[in-house]
Tab-separated table of C-alpha atoms and ligand atoms in Angstrom:
chain	number	residue	atom	x	y	z
A	603	MET	CA	-8.057	-11.885	-16.541
A	604	SER	CA	-9.247	-11.697	-12.951
A	605	ARG	CA	-6.987	-10.181	-10.388
A	606	ARG	CA	-6.441	-11.460	-6.959
A	607	LYS	CA	-7.417	-9.210	-4.211
A	608	ILE	CA	-4.969	-8.171	-1.861
A	609	ILE	CA	-5.626	-6.727	1.562
A	610	ALA	CA	-2.872	-5.057	3.588
A	611	GLY	CA	-2.955	-3.844	6.912
A	612	ASN	CA	-0.692	-0.550	7.640
A	613	TRP	CA	-0.106	-0.412	11.191
A	614	LYS	CA	1.986	2.730	11.085
A	615	MET	CA	3.708	3.487	14.362
A	616	ASN	CA	1.722	1.146	16.558
A	617	MET	CA	2.489	-2.013	18.277
A	618	THR	CA	5.532	-2.857	20.264
A	619	PRO	CA	7.004	-6.064	19.357
A	620	THR	CA	5.110	-7.815	22.490
A	621	GLU	CA	1.998	-6.183	21.365
A	622	ALA	CA	2.549	-7.107	17.748
A	623	LYS	CA	2.760	-10.876	18.805
A	624	LYS	CA	-0.258	-10.770	20.471
A	625	LEU	CA	-2.189	-9.029	17.752
A	626	VAL	CA	-0.964	-11.578	15.400
A	627	ALA	CA	-2.194	-14.423	17.412
A	628	GLU	CA	-5.510	-12.956	17.858
A	629	LEU	CA	-6.160	-12.370	14.333
A	630	GLU	CA	-4.873	-15.460	13.058
A	631	PRO	CA	-8.107	-17.307	12.946
A	632	LEU	CA	-10.006	-14.212	11.847
A	633	VAL	CA	-7.790	-13.241	8.775
A	634	LYS	CA	-8.027	-17.191	7.267
A	635	ASN	CA	-8.953	-16.805	3.537
A	636	ASP	CA	-7.514	-18.549	0.643
A	637	SER	CA	-8.878	-16.542	-2.071
A	638	VAL	CA	-7.331	-13.258	-1.144
A	639	ASP	CA	-3.574	-12.132	-0.437
A	640	VAL	CA	-3.177	-10.884	3.320
A	641	VAL	CA	-0.487	-8.644	4.250
A	642	TYR	CA	0.560	-7.099	7.593
A	643	CYS	CA	2.765	-3.980	6.948
A	644	VAL	CA	4.406	-3.604	10.128
A	645	PRO	CA	6.960	-1.073	11.984
A	646	ALA	CA	10.626	-2.386	11.136
A	647	ILE	CA	11.222	-3.345	14.679
A	648	ASP	CA	8.184	-5.669	14.549
A	649	ILE	CA	9.356	-7.344	11.398
A	650	VAL	CA	11.435	-10.469	12.791
A	651	PRO	CA	8.608	-11.152	15.498
A	652	VAL	CA	5.786	-10.791	13.000
A	653	VAL	CA	7.499	-12.894	10.403
A	654	GLU	CA	8.115	-15.579	13.098
A	655	ALA	CA	4.545	-15.178	14.349
A	656	VAL	CA	2.853	-15.497	10.769
A	657	LYS	CA	4.747	-18.658	9.808
A	658	GLY	CA	2.622	-21.391	8.642
A	659	THR	CA	-0.486	-19.122	8.012
A	660	ASN	CA	-1.894	-17.506	4.905
A	661	VAL	CA	-0.265	-13.808	6.072
A	662	GLN	CA	2.483	-12.178	4.531
A	663	VAL	CA	4.570	-9.503	6.050
A	664	GLY	CA	5.287	-6.046	4.451
A	665	ALA	CA	7.506	-3.007	5.727
A	666	GLU	CA	6.114	0.622	5.954
A	667	ASN	CA	9.137	2.176	4.575
A	668	MET	CA	12.921	1.564	2.969
A	669	TYR	CA	15.840	3.374	1.839
A	670	PHE	CA	16.999	2.895	-1.830
A	671	GLU	CA	20.720	2.729	-0.979
A	672	ASP	CA	22.434	-0.844	-0.600
A	673	LYS	CA	24.202	-0.132	2.470
A	674	GLY	CA	26.635	2.148	4.309
A	675	ALA	CA	26.516	5.571	6.241
A	676	TYR	CA	22.703	6.180	6.322
A	677	THR	CA	22.129	6.374	10.114
A	678	GLY	CA	18.410	4.966	11.213
A	679	GLU	CA	18.034	3.839	7.650
A	680	ILE	CA	16.758	0.362	6.485
A	681	CYS	CA	17.537	-1.181	3.102
A	682	ALA	CA	15.814	-3.686	0.755
A	683	ALA	CA	18.205	-6.576	1.226
A	684	MET	CA	17.630	-6.288	5.030
A	685	LEU	CA	14.006	-6.643	4.637
A	686	VAL	CA	14.437	-9.498	1.962
A	687	ASP	CA	16.810	-11.511	4.285
A	688	ALA	CA	13.967	-10.972	7.218
A	689	GLY	CA	11.426	-12.668	5.119
A	690	VAL	CA	9.507	-9.441	3.943
A	691	LYS	CA	7.596	-9.471	0.740
A	692	TYR	CA	6.019	-6.192	0.400
A	693	VAL	CA	6.923	-2.433	1.141
A	694	ILE	CA	4.702	0.590	1.187
A	695	LEU	CA	6.112	3.231	-0.537
A	696	GLY	CA	5.187	6.969	-0.631
A	697	HIS	CA	2.559	6.893	2.042
A	698	SER	CA	1.074	10.359	2.354
A	699	GLU	CA	2.496	10.531	5.719
A	700	ARG	CA	5.856	9.691	4.482
A	701	ARG	CA	5.473	12.522	1.723
A	702	GLU	CA	4.327	15.195	4.296
A	703	TYR	CA	5.923	14.692	7.708
A	704	PHE	CA	9.248	13.066	6.216
A	705	LYS	CA	9.321	15.267	2.912
A	706	GLU	CA	9.651	12.254	0.401
A	707	ASP	CA	9.363	13.449	-3.238
A	708	ASP	CA	8.727	11.613	-6.291
A	709	ALA	CA	12.363	11.644	-7.322
A	710	LEU	CA	13.111	9.782	-4.072
A	711	LEU	CA	10.330	7.685	-4.376
A	712	ASN	CA	11.105	6.709	-8.077
A	713	LYS	CA	14.694	5.323	-6.846
A	714	LYS	CA	12.784	3.350	-3.982
A	715	VAL	CA	10.329	1.642	-6.272
A	716	LYS	CA	13.275	0.909	-8.505
A	717	LYS	CA	15.331	-0.516	-5.653
A	718	ALA	CA	12.254	-2.642	-4.280
A	719	PHE	CA	12.126	-4.421	-7.518
A	720	GLU	CA	15.666	-5.067	-7.923
A	721	ALA	CA	15.770	-6.843	-4.291
A	722	GLY	CA	12.564	-8.796	-5.446
A	723	LEU	CA	10.059	-6.853	-3.013
A	724	THR	CA	6.877	-6.012	-4.204
A	725	PRO	CA	6.210	-2.186	-3.872
A	726	ILE	CA	2.699	-0.932	-2.765
A	727	LEU	CA	2.953	2.531	-4.180
A	728	CYS	CA	0.713	5.292	-2.462
A	729	CYS	CA	-0.765	8.058	-4.019
A	730	GLY	CA	-3.709	10.554	-3.535
A	731	GLU	CA	-4.789	14.113	-3.367
A	732	THR	CA	-5.513	16.510	-0.601
A	733	LEU	CA	-9.196	17.998	0.072
A	734	GLU	CA	-8.056	21.261	-1.284
A	735	GLN	CA	-6.952	19.447	-4.962
A	736	ARG	CA	-10.041	17.753	-5.012
A	737	GLU	CA	-12.148	20.768	-4.466
A	738	MET	CA	-9.968	22.733	-6.917
A	739	GLY	CA	-10.596	19.513	-9.503
A	740	VAL	CA	-7.288	18.653	-10.027
A	741	THR	CA	-7.187	15.161	-8.327
A	742	LEU	CA	-6.625	13.174	-11.607
A	743	ASP	CA	-4.051	15.522	-13.063
A	744	TRP	CA	-2.266	15.123	-9.665
A	745	ILE	CA	-2.583	11.312	-9.401
A	746	ARG	CA	-1.167	10.988	-12.943
A	747	LEU	CA	1.484	13.228	-12.030
A	748	GLN	CA	2.579	10.981	-9.198
A	749	ILE	CA	2.327	7.721	-10.734
A	750	LYS	CA	4.243	8.884	-14.061
A	751	SER	CA	6.983	10.265	-11.930
A	752	ASP	CA	7.251	7.714	-9.322
A	753	LEU	CA	7.157	4.949	-12.125
A	754	ASP	CA	9.608	6.821	-14.556
A	755	GLY	CA	12.049	4.176	-16.049
A	756	VAL	CA	10.264	1.270	-14.220
A	757	PRO	CA	9.513	-1.379	-16.914
A	758	ALA	CA	6.133	-2.898	-17.446
A	759	SER	CA	7.036	-6.521	-16.373
A	760	ASP	CA	7.568	-5.087	-12.744
A	761	VAL	CA	4.610	-2.658	-12.974
A	762	ALA	CA	2.390	-5.809	-13.819
A	763	LYS	CA	3.655	-7.305	-10.499
A	764	MET	CA	3.011	-4.311	-8.166
A	765	VAL	CA	0.525	-2.837	-5.864
A	766	ILE	CA	-0.780	0.830	-6.200
A	767	ALA	CA	-2.986	2.262	-3.367
A	768	TYR	CA	-5.039	5.219	-4.121
A	769	GLU	CA	-5.348	6.959	-0.575
A	770	PRO	CA	-7.008	10.091	-0.856
A	771	ILE	CA	-5.458	12.238	2.102
A	772	TRP	CA	-8.702	13.583	3.518
A	773	ALA	CA	-9.808	10.025	3.931
A	774	ILE	CA	-7.101	8.901	6.097
A	775	GLY	CA	-7.633	8.278	9.587
A	776	THR	CA	-10.461	10.554	9.636
A	777	GLY	CA	-13.346	8.313	9.178
A	778	LYS	CA	-14.583	9.973	6.004
A	779	THR	CA	-14.289	7.333	3.484
A	780	ALA	CA	-14.595	8.300	-0.176
A	781	THR	CA	-17.625	6.910	-1.744
A	782	SER	CA	-17.133	3.899	-3.561
A	783	ASP	CA	-17.927	5.647	-6.880
A	784	GLN	CA	-15.231	8.384	-5.796
A	785	ALA	CA	-12.721	5.548	-5.162
A	786	GLU	CA	-13.761	3.620	-8.349
A	787	GLU	CA	-13.158	6.752	-10.461
A	788	VAL	CA	-9.595	7.548	-9.476
A	789	CYS	CA	-8.688	3.741	-9.184
A	790	GLY	CA	-9.810	3.408	-12.901
A	791	ALA	CA	-8.049	6.479	-13.980
A	792	ILE	CA	-5.104	5.129	-12.492
A	793	ARG	CA	-5.414	2.050	-14.626
A	794	GLU	CA	-6.099	4.260	-17.777
A	795	CYS	CA	-2.704	5.895	-16.787
A	796	ILE	CA	-0.878	2.669	-16.583
A	797	GLU	CA	-2.386	1.610	-20.261
A	798	GLU	CA	-1.416	4.687	-21.624
A	799	ILE	CA	2.135	4.607	-20.190
A	800	TYR	CA	2.669	0.864	-20.862
A	801	ASP	CA	0.194	-1.231	-22.555
A	802	ALA	CA	-3.387	-2.836	-21.809
A	803	SER	CA	-1.873	-6.237	-20.410
A	804	THR	CA	0.135	-4.141	-17.586
A	805	ALA	CA	-2.930	-2.239	-16.994
A	806	GLU	CA	-5.197	-5.323	-16.841
A	807	ALA	CA	-2.488	-6.763	-14.386
A	808	VAL	CA	-1.487	-4.051	-11.853
A	809	ARG	CA	-3.711	-4.350	-8.477
A	810	ILE	CA	-4.938	-1.208	-7.278
A	811	GLN	CA	-6.092	-0.976	-3.679
A	812	TYR	CA	-8.361	1.816	-1.963
A	813	GLY	CA	-7.102	3.052	1.243
A	814	GLY	CA	-8.660	5.811	3.670
A	815	SER	CA	-11.169	4.598	6.558
A	816	VAL	CA	-11.712	1.203	5.059
A	817	ASN	CA	-13.669	-0.550	7.852
A	818	ALA	CA	-15.767	-3.779	8.368
A	819	GLY	CA	-18.946	-1.792	7.232
A	820	ASN	CA	-17.764	-0.528	3.758
A	821	ALA	CA	-15.192	-2.870	2.791
A	822	ALA	CA	-17.478	-5.216	0.506
A	823	GLU	CA	-18.713	-2.326	-1.423
A	824	LEU	CA	-15.489	-0.663	-2.104
A	825	PHE	CA	-13.781	-3.816	-2.928
A	826	GLY	CA	-16.840	-4.729	-5.299
A	827	LYS	CA	-15.896	-2.118	-7.669
A	828	PRO	CA	-14.070	-3.207	-10.911
A	829	ASP	CA	-11.008	-1.513	-10.492
A	830	ILE	CA	-10.610	-1.722	-6.892
A	831	ASP	CA	-8.600	-4.984	-6.008
A	832	GLY	CA	-8.503	-4.683	-2.344
A	833	GLY	CA	-7.369	-2.304	0.332
A	834	LEU	CA	-4.748	-0.613	2.588
A	835	VAL	CA	-6.089	-0.377	5.988
A	836	GLY	CA	-4.673	1.676	8.615
A	837	GLY	CA	-6.629	1.941	11.947
A	838	ALA	CA	-9.124	-0.858	11.397
A	839	SER	CA	-6.013	-3.328	10.691
A	840	LEU	CA	-5.010	-3.286	14.604
A	841	LYS	CA	-8.640	-4.650	15.505
A	842	THR	CA	-10.455	-7.894	15.124
A	843	ASP	CA	-12.376	-5.820	12.662
A	844	PHE	CA	-9.800	-6.690	10.216
A	845	GLY	CA	-10.874	-10.209	10.095
A	846	SER	CA	-14.331	-9.097	8.755
A	847	ILE	CA	-12.371	-6.992	6.149
A	848	ILE	CA	-10.431	-9.740	4.855
A	849	ASN	CA	-13.648	-11.883	4.733
A	850	TYR	CA	-15.787	-9.052	3.301
B	433	PGA	P1	-6.748	4.752	7.840
B	433	PGA	O1	-5.415	4.456	7.118
B	433	PGA	O2	-7.425	3.096	7.317
B	433	PGA	O3	-6.723	4.646	9.364
B	433	PGA	O4	-7.419	5.934	7.140
B	433	PGA	C1	-5.268	4.207	5.831
B	433	PGA	C2	-3.928	4.264	5.661
B	433	PGA	O5	-3.411	5.477	5.991
B	433	PGA	O6	-3.142	3.423	4.843
């Protein structure tokens, strides 16, 4: 079975709605590619204009976060049903910036993953180690702990459809990309972990991205690795470089 590549931009806290529409128009001719899935994960306020702007193109829209409750007194939060109604297909969950700055833990992320599936969204679940953890030699233990906790009680049929993004924290926004061998080692270990929790066909189906300073110069080598099914791209997704990454 060959997995279809998925390359997602993570805009983070960038782009006003006006800027967002401009960027989508600028990227449109550059990101045309029918053989990969292209996703823009955008700030909440940009969702409605970006869904409108990508209509009729090969691009789908993702959110950068959501809350697990259905509705109610959670000031400032956005629920899964709101995203679905707005035309969102994917949602990034557990990005290291959410884990670090907003104290999101694995128990919370487990609830978010389940809610995303219940609503019909595809989660892009992030995991990754700090530089300190890598130097201590606990990277694979840490990643396995994150995956096992975040997917606790999630059925194989859902996991087969999801996306997992391996993003070493030391490589995010730093210009220090993991080597393709380092990235492949961890993405392969994630697939083994999925096989261990579920089964071989679920492990074969799940798509695993690499993220962390992906750019036009390193995308081809990273995405050429057998267990790397595309990328989650921050900084370079806001520039015309994203077109070169899509057409790596
Ligand atoms: P970067 O961000 O590509 O700017 O390193 C990746 C991410 O945080 O998803």
